[in-house]
Each structure stands twice: as C-alpha cells, then as structure tokens.
Coordinates of C-alpha atoms in Angstrom, one line a residue:
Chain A
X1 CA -32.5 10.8 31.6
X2 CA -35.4 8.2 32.0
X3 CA -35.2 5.2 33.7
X4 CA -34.8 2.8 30.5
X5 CA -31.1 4.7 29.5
X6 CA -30.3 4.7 32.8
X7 CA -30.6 0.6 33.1
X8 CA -29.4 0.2 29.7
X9 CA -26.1 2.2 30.7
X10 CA -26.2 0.5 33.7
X11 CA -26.3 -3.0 32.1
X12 CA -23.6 -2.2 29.6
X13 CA -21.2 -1.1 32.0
X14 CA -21.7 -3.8 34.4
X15 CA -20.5 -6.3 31.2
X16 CA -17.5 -4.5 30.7
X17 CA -14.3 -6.4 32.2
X18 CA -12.6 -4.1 35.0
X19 CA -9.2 -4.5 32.5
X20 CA -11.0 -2.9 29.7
X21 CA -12.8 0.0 31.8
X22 CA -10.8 2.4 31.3
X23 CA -10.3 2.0 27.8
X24 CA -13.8 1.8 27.1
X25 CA -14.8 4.9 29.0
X26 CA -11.8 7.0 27.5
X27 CA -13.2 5.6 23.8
X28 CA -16.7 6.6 24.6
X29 CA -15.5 9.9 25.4
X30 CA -18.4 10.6 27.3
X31 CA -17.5 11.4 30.8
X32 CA -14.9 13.7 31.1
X33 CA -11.2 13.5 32.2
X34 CA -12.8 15.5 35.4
X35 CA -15.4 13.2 35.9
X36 CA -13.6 9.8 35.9
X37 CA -11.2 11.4 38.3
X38 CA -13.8 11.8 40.9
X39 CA -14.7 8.4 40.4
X40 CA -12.9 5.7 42.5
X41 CA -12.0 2.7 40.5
X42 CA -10.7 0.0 43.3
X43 CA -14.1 -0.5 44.7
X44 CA -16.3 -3.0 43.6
X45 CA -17.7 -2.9 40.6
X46 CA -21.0 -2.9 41.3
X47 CA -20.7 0.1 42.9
X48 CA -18.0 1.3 40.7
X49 CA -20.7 1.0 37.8
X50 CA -23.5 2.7 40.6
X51 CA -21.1 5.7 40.7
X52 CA -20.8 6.2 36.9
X53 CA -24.5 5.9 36.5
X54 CA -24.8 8.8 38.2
X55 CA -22.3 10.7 36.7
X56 CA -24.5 9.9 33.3
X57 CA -27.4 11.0 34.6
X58 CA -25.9 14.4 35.8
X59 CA -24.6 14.8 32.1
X60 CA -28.1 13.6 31.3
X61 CA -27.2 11.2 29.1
X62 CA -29.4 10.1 26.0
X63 CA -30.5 6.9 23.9
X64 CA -28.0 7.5 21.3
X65 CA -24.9 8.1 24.0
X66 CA -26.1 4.9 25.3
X67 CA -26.1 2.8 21.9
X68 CA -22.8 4.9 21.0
X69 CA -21.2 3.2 24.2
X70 CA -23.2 -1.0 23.4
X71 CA -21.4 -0.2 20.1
X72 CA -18.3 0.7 21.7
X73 CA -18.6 -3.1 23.8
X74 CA -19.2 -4.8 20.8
X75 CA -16.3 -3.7 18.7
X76 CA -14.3 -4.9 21.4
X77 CA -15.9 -7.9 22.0
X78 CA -16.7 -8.7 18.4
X79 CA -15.2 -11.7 18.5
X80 CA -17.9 -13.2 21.1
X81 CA -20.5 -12.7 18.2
X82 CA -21.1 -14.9 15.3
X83 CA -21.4 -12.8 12.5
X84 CA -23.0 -13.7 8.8
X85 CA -21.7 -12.2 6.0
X86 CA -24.2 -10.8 3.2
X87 CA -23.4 -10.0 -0.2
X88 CA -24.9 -6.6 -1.9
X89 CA -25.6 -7.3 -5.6
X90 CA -26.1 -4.3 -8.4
X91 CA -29.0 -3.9 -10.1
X92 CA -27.4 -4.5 -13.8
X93 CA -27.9 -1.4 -15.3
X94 CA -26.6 0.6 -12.6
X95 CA -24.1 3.2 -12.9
X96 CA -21.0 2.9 -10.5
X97 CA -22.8 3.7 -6.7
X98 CA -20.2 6.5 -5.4
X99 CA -20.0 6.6 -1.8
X100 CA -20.7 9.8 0.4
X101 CA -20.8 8.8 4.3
X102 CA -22.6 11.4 5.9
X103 CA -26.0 11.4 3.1
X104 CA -25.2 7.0 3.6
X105 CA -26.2 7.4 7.4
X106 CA -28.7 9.7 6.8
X107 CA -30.8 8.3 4.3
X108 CA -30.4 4.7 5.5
X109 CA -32.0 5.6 9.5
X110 CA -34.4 7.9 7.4
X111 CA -35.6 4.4 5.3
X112 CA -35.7 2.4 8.8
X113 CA -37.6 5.0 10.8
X114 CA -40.3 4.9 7.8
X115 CA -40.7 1.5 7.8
X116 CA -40.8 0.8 11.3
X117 CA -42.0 3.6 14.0
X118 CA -40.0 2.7 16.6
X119 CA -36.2 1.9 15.9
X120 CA -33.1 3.1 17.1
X121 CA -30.4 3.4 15.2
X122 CA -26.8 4.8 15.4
X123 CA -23.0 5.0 13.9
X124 CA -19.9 4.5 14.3
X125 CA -17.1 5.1 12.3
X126 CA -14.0 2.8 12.6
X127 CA -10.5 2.1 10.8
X128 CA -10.7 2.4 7.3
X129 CA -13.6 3.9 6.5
X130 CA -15.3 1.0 7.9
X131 CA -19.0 1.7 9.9
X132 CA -20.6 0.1 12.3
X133 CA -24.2 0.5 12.7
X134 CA -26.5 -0.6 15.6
X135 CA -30.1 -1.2 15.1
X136 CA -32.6 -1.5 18.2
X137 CA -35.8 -3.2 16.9
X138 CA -39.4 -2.3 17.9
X139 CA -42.4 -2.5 16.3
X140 CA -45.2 -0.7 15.3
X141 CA -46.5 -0.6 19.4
X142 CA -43.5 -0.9 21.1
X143 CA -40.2 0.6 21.9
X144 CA -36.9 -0.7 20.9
X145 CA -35.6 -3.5 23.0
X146 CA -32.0 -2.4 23.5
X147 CA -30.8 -6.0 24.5
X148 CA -31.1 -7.7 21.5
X149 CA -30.2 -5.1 18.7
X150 CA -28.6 -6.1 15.5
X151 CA -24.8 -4.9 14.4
X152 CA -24.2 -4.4 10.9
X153 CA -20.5 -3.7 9.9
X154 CA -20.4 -1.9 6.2
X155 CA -17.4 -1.6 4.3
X156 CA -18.6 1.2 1.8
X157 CA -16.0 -0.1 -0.9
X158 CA -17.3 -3.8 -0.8
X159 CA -20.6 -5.3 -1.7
X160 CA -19.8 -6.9 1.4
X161 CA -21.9 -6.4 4.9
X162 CA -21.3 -8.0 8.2
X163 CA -24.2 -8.6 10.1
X164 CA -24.8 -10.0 13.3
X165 CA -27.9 -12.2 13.5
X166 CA -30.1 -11.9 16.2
X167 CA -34.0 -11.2 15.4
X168 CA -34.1 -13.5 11.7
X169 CA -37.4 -11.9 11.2
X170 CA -35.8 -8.6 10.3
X171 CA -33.7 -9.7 8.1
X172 CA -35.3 -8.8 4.9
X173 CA -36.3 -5.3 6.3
X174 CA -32.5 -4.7 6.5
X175 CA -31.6 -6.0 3.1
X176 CA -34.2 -3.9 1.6
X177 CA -32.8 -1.3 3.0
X178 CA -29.8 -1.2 1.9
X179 CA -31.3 -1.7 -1.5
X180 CA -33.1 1.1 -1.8
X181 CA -30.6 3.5 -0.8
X182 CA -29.3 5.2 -3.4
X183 CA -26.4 7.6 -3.1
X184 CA -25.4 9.6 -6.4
X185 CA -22.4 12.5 -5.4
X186 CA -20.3 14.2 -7.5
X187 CA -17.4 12.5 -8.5
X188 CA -14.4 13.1 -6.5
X189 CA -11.3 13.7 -8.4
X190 CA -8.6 11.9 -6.9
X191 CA -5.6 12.5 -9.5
X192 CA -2.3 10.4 -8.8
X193 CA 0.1 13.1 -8.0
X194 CA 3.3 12.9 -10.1
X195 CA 6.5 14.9 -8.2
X196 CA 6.4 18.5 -9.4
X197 CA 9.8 18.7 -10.4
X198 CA 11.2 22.1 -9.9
X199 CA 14.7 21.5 -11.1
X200 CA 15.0 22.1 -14.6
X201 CA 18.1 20.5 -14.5
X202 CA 16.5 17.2 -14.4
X203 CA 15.0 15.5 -17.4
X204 CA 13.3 12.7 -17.5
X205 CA 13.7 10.7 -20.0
X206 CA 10.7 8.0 -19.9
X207 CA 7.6 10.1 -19.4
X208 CA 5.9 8.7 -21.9
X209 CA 6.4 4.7 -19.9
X210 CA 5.6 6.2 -17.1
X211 CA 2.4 7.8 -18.3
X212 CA 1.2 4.3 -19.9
X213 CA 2.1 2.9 -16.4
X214 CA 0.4 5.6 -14.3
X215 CA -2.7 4.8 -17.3
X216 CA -2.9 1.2 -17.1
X217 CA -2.5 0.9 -13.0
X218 CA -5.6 2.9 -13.0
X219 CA -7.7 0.9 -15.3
X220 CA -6.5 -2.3 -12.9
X221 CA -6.6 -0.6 -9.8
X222 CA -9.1 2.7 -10.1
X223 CA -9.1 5.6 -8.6
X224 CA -10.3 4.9 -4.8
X225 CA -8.7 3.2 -2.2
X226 CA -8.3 -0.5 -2.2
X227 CA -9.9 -3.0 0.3
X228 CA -7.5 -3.9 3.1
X229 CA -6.3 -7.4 2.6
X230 CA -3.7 -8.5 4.8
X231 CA -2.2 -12.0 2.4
X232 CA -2.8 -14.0 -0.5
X233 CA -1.7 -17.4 -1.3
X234 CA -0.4 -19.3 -4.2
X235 CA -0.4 -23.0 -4.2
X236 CA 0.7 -24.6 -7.1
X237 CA 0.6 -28.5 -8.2
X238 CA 2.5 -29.6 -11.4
X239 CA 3.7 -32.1 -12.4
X240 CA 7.6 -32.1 -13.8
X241 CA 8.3 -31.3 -17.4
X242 CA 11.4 -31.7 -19.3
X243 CA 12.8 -31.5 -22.4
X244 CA 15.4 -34.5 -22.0
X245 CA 14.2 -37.8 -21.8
X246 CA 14.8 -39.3 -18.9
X247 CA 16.2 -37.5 -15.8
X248 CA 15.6 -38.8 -11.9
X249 CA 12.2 -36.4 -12.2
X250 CA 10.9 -37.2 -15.3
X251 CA 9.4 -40.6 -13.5
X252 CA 8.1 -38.9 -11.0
X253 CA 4.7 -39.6 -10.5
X254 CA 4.1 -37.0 -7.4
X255 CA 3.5 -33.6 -8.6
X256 CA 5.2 -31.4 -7.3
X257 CA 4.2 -28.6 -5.0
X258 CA 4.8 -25.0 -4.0
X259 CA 3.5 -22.4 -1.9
X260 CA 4.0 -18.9 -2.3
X261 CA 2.3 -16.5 0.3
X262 CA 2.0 -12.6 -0.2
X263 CA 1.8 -10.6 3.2
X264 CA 1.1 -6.6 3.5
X265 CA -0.6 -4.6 6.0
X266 CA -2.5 -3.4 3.1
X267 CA -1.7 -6.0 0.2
X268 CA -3.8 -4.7 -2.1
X269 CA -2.4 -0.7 -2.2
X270 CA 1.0 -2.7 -2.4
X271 CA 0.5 -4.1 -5.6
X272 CA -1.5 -1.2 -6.7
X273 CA 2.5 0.7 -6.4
X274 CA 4.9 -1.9 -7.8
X275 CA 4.5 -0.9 -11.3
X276 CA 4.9 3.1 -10.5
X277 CA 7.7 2.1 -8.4
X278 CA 9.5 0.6 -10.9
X279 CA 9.4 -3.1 -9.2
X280 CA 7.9 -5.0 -11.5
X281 CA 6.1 -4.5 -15.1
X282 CA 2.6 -2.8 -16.1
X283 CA 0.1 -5.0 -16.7
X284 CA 0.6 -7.2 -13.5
X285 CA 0.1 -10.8 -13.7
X286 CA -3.9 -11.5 -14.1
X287 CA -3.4 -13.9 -10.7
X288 CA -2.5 -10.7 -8.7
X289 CA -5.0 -8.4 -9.9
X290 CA -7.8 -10.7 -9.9
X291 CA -8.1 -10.3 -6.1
X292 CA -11.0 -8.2 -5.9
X293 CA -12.8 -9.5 -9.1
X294 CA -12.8 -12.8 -7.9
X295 CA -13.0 -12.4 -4.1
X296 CA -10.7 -14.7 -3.3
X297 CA -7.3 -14.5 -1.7
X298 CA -6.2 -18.9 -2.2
X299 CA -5.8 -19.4 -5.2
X300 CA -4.6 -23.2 -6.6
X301 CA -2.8 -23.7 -9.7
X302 CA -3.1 -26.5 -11.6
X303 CA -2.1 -28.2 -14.8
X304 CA -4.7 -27.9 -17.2
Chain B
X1 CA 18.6 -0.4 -33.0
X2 CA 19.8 2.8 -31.5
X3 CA 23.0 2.5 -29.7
X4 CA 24.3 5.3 -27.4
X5 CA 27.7 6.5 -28.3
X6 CA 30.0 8.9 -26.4
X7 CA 31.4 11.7 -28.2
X8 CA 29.0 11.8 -30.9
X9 CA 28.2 15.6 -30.5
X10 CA 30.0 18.2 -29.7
X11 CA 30.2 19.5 -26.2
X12 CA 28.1 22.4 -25.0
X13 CA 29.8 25.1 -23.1
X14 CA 30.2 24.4 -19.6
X15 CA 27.5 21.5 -19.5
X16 CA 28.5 18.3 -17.7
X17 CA 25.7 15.9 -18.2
X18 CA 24.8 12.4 -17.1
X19 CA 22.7 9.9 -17.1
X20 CA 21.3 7.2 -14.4
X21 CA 19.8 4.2 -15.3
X22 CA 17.6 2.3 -13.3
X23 CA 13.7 1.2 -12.7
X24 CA 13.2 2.6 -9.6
X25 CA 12.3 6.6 -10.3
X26 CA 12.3 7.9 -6.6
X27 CA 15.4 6.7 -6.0
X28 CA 17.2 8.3 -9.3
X29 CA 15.3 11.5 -8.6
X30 CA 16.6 11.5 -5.1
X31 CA 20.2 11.0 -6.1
X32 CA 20.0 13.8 -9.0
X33 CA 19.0 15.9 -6.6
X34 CA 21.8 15.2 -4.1
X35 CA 24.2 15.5 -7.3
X36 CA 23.0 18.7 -8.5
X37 CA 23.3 20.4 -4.6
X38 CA 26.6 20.2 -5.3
X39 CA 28.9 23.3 -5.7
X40 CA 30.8 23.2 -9.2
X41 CA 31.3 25.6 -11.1
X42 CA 30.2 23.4 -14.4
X43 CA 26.7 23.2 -15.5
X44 CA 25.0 20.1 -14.4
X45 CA 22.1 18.3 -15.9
X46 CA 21.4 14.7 -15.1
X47 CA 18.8 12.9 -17.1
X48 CA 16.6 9.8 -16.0
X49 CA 16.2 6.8 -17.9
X50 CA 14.1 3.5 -16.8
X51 CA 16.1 1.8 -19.4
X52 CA 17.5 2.0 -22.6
X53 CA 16.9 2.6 -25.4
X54 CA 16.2 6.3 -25.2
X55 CA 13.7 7.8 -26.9
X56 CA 15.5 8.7 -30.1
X57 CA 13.0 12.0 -31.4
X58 CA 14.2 14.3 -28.5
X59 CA 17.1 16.9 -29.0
X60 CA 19.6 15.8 -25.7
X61 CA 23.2 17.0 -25.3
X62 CA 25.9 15.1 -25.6
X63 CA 26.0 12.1 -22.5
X64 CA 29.3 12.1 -20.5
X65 CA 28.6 9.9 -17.6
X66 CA 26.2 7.0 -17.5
X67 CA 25.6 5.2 -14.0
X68 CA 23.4 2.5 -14.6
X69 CA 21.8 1.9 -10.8
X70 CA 20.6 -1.8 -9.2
X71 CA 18.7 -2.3 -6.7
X72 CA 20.2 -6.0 -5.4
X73 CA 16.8 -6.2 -3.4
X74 CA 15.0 -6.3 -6.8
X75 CA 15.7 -9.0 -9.8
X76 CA 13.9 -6.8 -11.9
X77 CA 16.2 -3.8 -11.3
X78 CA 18.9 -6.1 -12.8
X79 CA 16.8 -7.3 -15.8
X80 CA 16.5 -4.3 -16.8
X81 CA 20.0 -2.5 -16.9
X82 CA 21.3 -5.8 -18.3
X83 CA 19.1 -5.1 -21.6
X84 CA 20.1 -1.7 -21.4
X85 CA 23.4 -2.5 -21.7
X86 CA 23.3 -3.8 -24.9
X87 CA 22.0 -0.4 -26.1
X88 CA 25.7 1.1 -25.5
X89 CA 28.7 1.4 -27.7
X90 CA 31.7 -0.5 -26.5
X91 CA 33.4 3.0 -26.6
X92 CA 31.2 4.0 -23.5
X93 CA 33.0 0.9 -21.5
X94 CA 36.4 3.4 -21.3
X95 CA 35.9 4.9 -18.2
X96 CA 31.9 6.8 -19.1
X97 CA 30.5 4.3 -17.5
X98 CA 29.8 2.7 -13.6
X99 CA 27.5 1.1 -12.0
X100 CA 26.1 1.9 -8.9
X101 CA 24.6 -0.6 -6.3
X102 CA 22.2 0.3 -3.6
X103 CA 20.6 -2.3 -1.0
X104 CA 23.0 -4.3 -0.1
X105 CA 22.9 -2.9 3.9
X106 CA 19.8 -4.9 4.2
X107 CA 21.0 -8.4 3.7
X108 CA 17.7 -10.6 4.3
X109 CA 15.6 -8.3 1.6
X110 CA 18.5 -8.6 -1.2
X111 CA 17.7 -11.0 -3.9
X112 CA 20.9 -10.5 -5.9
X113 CA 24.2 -11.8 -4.8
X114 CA 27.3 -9.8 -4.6
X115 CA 29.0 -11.7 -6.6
X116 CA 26.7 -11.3 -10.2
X117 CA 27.1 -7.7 -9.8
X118 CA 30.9 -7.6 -9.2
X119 CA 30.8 -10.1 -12.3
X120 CA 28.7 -7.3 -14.5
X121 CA 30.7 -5.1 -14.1
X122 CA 33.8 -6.7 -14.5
X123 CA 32.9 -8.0 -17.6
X124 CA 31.8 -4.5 -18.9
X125 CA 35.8 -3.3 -17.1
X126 CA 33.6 -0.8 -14.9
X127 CA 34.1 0.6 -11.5
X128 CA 31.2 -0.7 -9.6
X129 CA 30.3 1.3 -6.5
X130 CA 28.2 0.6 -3.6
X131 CA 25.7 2.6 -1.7
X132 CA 22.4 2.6 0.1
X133 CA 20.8 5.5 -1.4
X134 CA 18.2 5.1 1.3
X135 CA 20.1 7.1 3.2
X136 CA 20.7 10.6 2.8
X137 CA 24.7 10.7 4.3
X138 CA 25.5 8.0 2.2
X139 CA 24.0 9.2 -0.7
X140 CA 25.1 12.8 -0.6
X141 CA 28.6 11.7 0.1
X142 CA 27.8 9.1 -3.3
X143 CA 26.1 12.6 -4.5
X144 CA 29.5 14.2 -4.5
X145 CA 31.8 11.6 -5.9
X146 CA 29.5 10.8 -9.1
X147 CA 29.3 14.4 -9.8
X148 CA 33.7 14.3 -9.8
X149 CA 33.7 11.6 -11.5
X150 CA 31.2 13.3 -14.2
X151 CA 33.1 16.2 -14.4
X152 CA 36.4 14.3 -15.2
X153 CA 34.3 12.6 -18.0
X154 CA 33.1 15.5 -19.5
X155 CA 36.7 16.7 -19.6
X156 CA 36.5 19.8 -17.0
X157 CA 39.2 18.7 -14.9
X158 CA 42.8 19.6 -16.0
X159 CA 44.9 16.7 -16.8
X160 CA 42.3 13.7 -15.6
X161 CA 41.0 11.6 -18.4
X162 CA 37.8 9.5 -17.8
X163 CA 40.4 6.5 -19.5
X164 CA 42.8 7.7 -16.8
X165 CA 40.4 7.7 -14.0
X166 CA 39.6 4.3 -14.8
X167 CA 42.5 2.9 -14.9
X168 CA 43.0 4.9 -11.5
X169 CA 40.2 2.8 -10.4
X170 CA 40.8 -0.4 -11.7
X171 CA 44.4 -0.5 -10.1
X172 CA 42.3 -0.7 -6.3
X173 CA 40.3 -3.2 -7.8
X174 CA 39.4 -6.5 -5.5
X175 CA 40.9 -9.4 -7.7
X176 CA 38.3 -10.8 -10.4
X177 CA 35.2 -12.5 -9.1
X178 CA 36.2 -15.6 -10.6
X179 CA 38.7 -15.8 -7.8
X180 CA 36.2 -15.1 -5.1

C-alpha cells in the first residue's frame, strides 16, 4: 500500500465523527469483525485512526477501497455538500435507453479513462437502484488528486443526475460522458402477475375490466419501477360558483382555497395500484399521472 | 338493461352458488377462499363481480346468494355497489341478498359513516353484517356463516327458507337508522 492511500485513508478516517465510526467502518466492510476487535476504540482518535491505518495497510489496502470508503463519508454527510442538479436530454430519434447497471459502470470509467489518463473512478450502489459515483481528477501529467473529487449521484430511471461541483472545468468532460454512453440490452419482460387461481370453484366474473385496467395502467405507468416520490400537492384557488342568485358566498370576492397533499413512501407505485386494486377508476385523473411527465410534484389550480 | 333475477333457472344438482360484489378483488378472492374451505356437503362455487351488470354472453348457473361487499374506508367501494344495485330484481330483496361491511375496526381510515350503510341496507330490508376481512379469524368465522346462510338460500337446509331466515334476522334488528 503506497504512501498516497495510506494518507488518503488516513485523512478520511480522521474526518469521521467518533459517533459515526463504527457505522462507517461496519458499512465499508473492509476490516473485519476480527480486526476492529483488536482495535481499542476509547483512545484518542488520533491514535485510534493511527491504529486502523495499520490494520489497512496489513490488509494492503488499494486506491479503490480507499474511494469506496470517501464515498461511504459522503453519503453520510451528503448534506454538507451543495449539490447541482443536471438534466440528461434524448437525442430525438432515440429509441427508449434500457438500463443495464453493470455494462453502465463499465462503459462510462472506460469513456473517462480514454479521455483523461489519469482518473479514478468508482461505485456505489445505494437504495433504490440509485449509484453513486466518485471521480478523482488528474490530468494528462499528473495523478488524481483524491481531495477534491467530484460525486455524481445517477438515478438510472430519471434524466436526472446529481452532481457535486467542485473542479467547473470538468464539467463538460462529465456531461459528454454521459452522452455518449449508449447502453442497448435486451428487453426485460416484467409481466404484472395476475393470481393463478387454482380453485375452479371461483369464477370471476370481470376479467375482461380487469384486463383493460391491467392494459391502460401500463400505458400510464409502464413496465419498470416508478421514481420514488415521497408527496405531491394540490393547491386550488376558485372562486365560488352558484346556481342561485344570491347566497352569503356568491359576493364573495376572496377565492377560495384548498390544499390537498398526497403522502407515500413511494407515491408514485401507489397510484400506479389504485386502479388494479379496485380503489379508484382506470384512467386516473391527468393531475395524478402527470407527475413524471411534468416533473413536478406542486401543482396550482386555477380558474381559467 | 339486464336485471338479475333469482329463480330464473332451474337449480343444478347439489350446487350452491353465490355471488360477491365489490371493487376491491383481493379482498373477494380472499373471502371465497375462506368460504369454499368450508366443509359441506353441497357444491360450492362463488363468483366475483366488480359490479353489476354481469356480463350477459356467459352460461352461469343459477345465483342463490348475493353479498354485495363495502369497504367503509373507500367512497368508491360504495359508488359502486349502489349502481349495482339497481341491476337487481326486487325479488332478490327477500332474504338472497346481504351486505357485508369490512373496515370499520380502523376508525381514522374509514370515509363512510355507519350510519349510510345501516341506511342501505335498510332501505333494500337486508341483513347488513360487519367484518374486517383483513383479518383471517374474523373472516373465516364470516367465511362460515355466509356459506350457511348460502346454503339456506339455495334451499339445502330442511325447513329454513331464505324469506324465513330473513325475517329471523330482521327480528334482532337494531331499530331503524332514522332513530339513531
């Protein structure tokens, strides 16, 4: 283990909070259960972080352990970044781009390491099939400098990427990276499984509703996974309407308001099932299912 | 408009066979399940309907029992088994008919009162029964009495009318909801 990892692993420990430690270490799966035993945890941390050093370097730990552990720091402490969000766009006469992970990760390092000698980059996967991805800048002379490297947070549903900005210069490198990736994989068939009913005794009698449901839930929601969205919110400004003449609200000049807010741990898959449920009709209202089209989860309603 | 009248075929041998109503599939499946686990010597079949109308080109037997299911946590549950309704000969009304009510152990998610239920069925002079099918006890024990009460319809029970189970029922009755 050269002298660079071993300072880099140094440094990174040393900015981990004594709370966290533990957590951290156990995440980065690293060190062993064995190991961290032997290590004494109440002294102080300098030496604390001395101690596990060493244990690194007898496990001869490389670059890519090192950047797997920053990562590890940073998705902790993600909130201590400032983070720009980027926007992918389609080429318009591209077909659908189907994701495969594994060919993603490859092919993407593959494009950096061609453009620029000296990078380091690495992976994590996190909750829903989320990925972070750490990239180390160098240049064409010199190595990677480990300090400043660059997080990118991809959500391989979205167009969307997460990217925290620290070298502006490579900015563009990145972008066209992700552009000229091009992933084509077999499609997966992912068939919404009706229960096999094995009782003969049971008819049902509305297979043919349920098939136009099961039908047009797919053309709203497709066949993959939905984005995780947590709420959505309704606010709605009209003014009264009546009929009668006259009433105490007819003369009211104040619209009135209403807010109506949707909460889920996963909104989007919850609409996705109201209709096969039986909770509510097939189509759903345009204002729920144009979530993802639009982007945007605050919505106002006005009078036209 | 095809209306769904008892008695309009003749009997198959045996065969006891009802129908649920109601929007929500899992939960109809889960009770005909629990209803056909039971012991009798009678042939069961249950059929499951979203709503009625049926579809009228299919070849079914003869309909004994309809329980026509709401879920008070859902407004659209109710909707829908109040159109169905109208889809029913009054004939039906004399005993082949109940309605079944599952939700109301959790209080805050209900969106239905009660009271509009007991008033539904009421006006249709139905037993209404209660249950949280949720529940797998509750809904075998429900399980068990539906598939009694379907056999009475379907006439397998010695000297027990559905029109005399009804009025059975009725007589245990709460008094009428307008006096609630």
């Amino acid at each position: 283990m050269d002298e660079i990892v071993a300072e880099f692993i140094r440094r990174t420990i040393l900015k981990i909070p004594m709370y966290e430690m533990m957590t951290i270490l156990k995440a980065w799966n690293f060190l062993s259960e064995n190991q961290l035993q032997t290590i004494n945890f109440r002294q102080r941390k300098e030496c604390l972080v001395q101690d596990l050093v060493l244990l690194c370097e007898e496990k001869c730990a490389s670059l890519n352990d090192a950047a797997l552990l920053d990562i590890i720091y940073t998705q902790v402490h993600r909130h201590q970044k400032v983070w720009d969000v980027f926007q992918m766009s389609k080429k318009p006469d591209e077909d659908i781009d189907l994701f495969d992970m594994e060919q993603f990760k490859c092919s993407f390092k593959k494009i950096l390491q061609r453009a620029l000698k000296n990078v380091t980059v690495s992976f994590r996967d996190a909750e829903e099939n989320a990925v972070w991805i750490r990239i180390a800048w160098g240049t064409q002379c010199t190595k990677p400098n480990q300090y400043k490297p660059t997080y990118v947070l991809l959500y391989p549903q979205t167009p969307y990427a997460f990217t925290s900005s620290k070298l502006k210069s490579f900015m563009p490198l990145l972008g066209q990276t992700f552009e000229d990736h091009n992933s084509i994989t077999p499609l997966q068939e992912r068939c919404l499984e009706l229960d096999v009913n094995v009782d003969s005794r049971i008819i049902h009698e509305n297979t043919v509703e349920k098939e136009r449901v099961q039908r047009v839930t797919q053309e709203t929601f497709g066949d993959y996974p939905q984005p995780q969205l947590e709420f959505a919110q309704y606010k709605l400004v009209t003014k009264f309407k009546s009929d009668l003449n006259g009433g105490i609200l007819a003369e009211r000049k104040e619209p009135l308001r209403c807010l109506i807010k949707f909460s889920s741990p996963h909104l989007l898959e919850a609409l996705k099932s109201l209709a096969p449920a039986g909770i509510a009709d097939a189509p759903l209202s345009p204002l729920l299912t144009c979530i993802p089209n639009k982007g945007m989860n605050y919505f106002k309603i006005r009078d036209k | 408009m095809s209306v769904l009248k008892p008695l309009d075929k003749l009997p198959a041998l045996n065969t006891a066979t009802g129908l649920l109503v109601g929007t929500e599939d899992a939960l109809l499946q889960q009770l005909a399940d629990s209803m056909l686990k039971e012991d009798c010597a009678s042939e069961l079949r249950v059929h499951l309907a979203k709503s009625l109308p049926l579809p009228s080109n299919v070849n079914r037997p003869r309909i004994d029992l309809i329980v026509f299911v709401i879920n008070l946590h859902s407004k659209y549950s109710l909707q829908h088994v109040q159109e169905s309704l109208r889809h029913v000969d009054a004939s039906f009304f004399l005993g082949r008919v109940c309605f079944l009510s599952t939700g109301a152990g959790q209080e805050h998610h209900c969106s239905i009162h009660r009271n509009t239920v007991l008033k539904l069925a009421h006006t249709y002079r139905s037993p209404l029964l209660f249950c949280d099918l949720e529940v797998e006890d509750f809904r075998a024990t429900m399980a068990q009495r539906l598939v009694r009460m379907l056999l009475v319809c379907a006439g397998h029970v010695p000297g027990v009318s559905a029109l005399s189970l009804l009025s059975l029922l009725r007589s245990s009755e709460t008094p009428p909801p307008e006096e609630l």
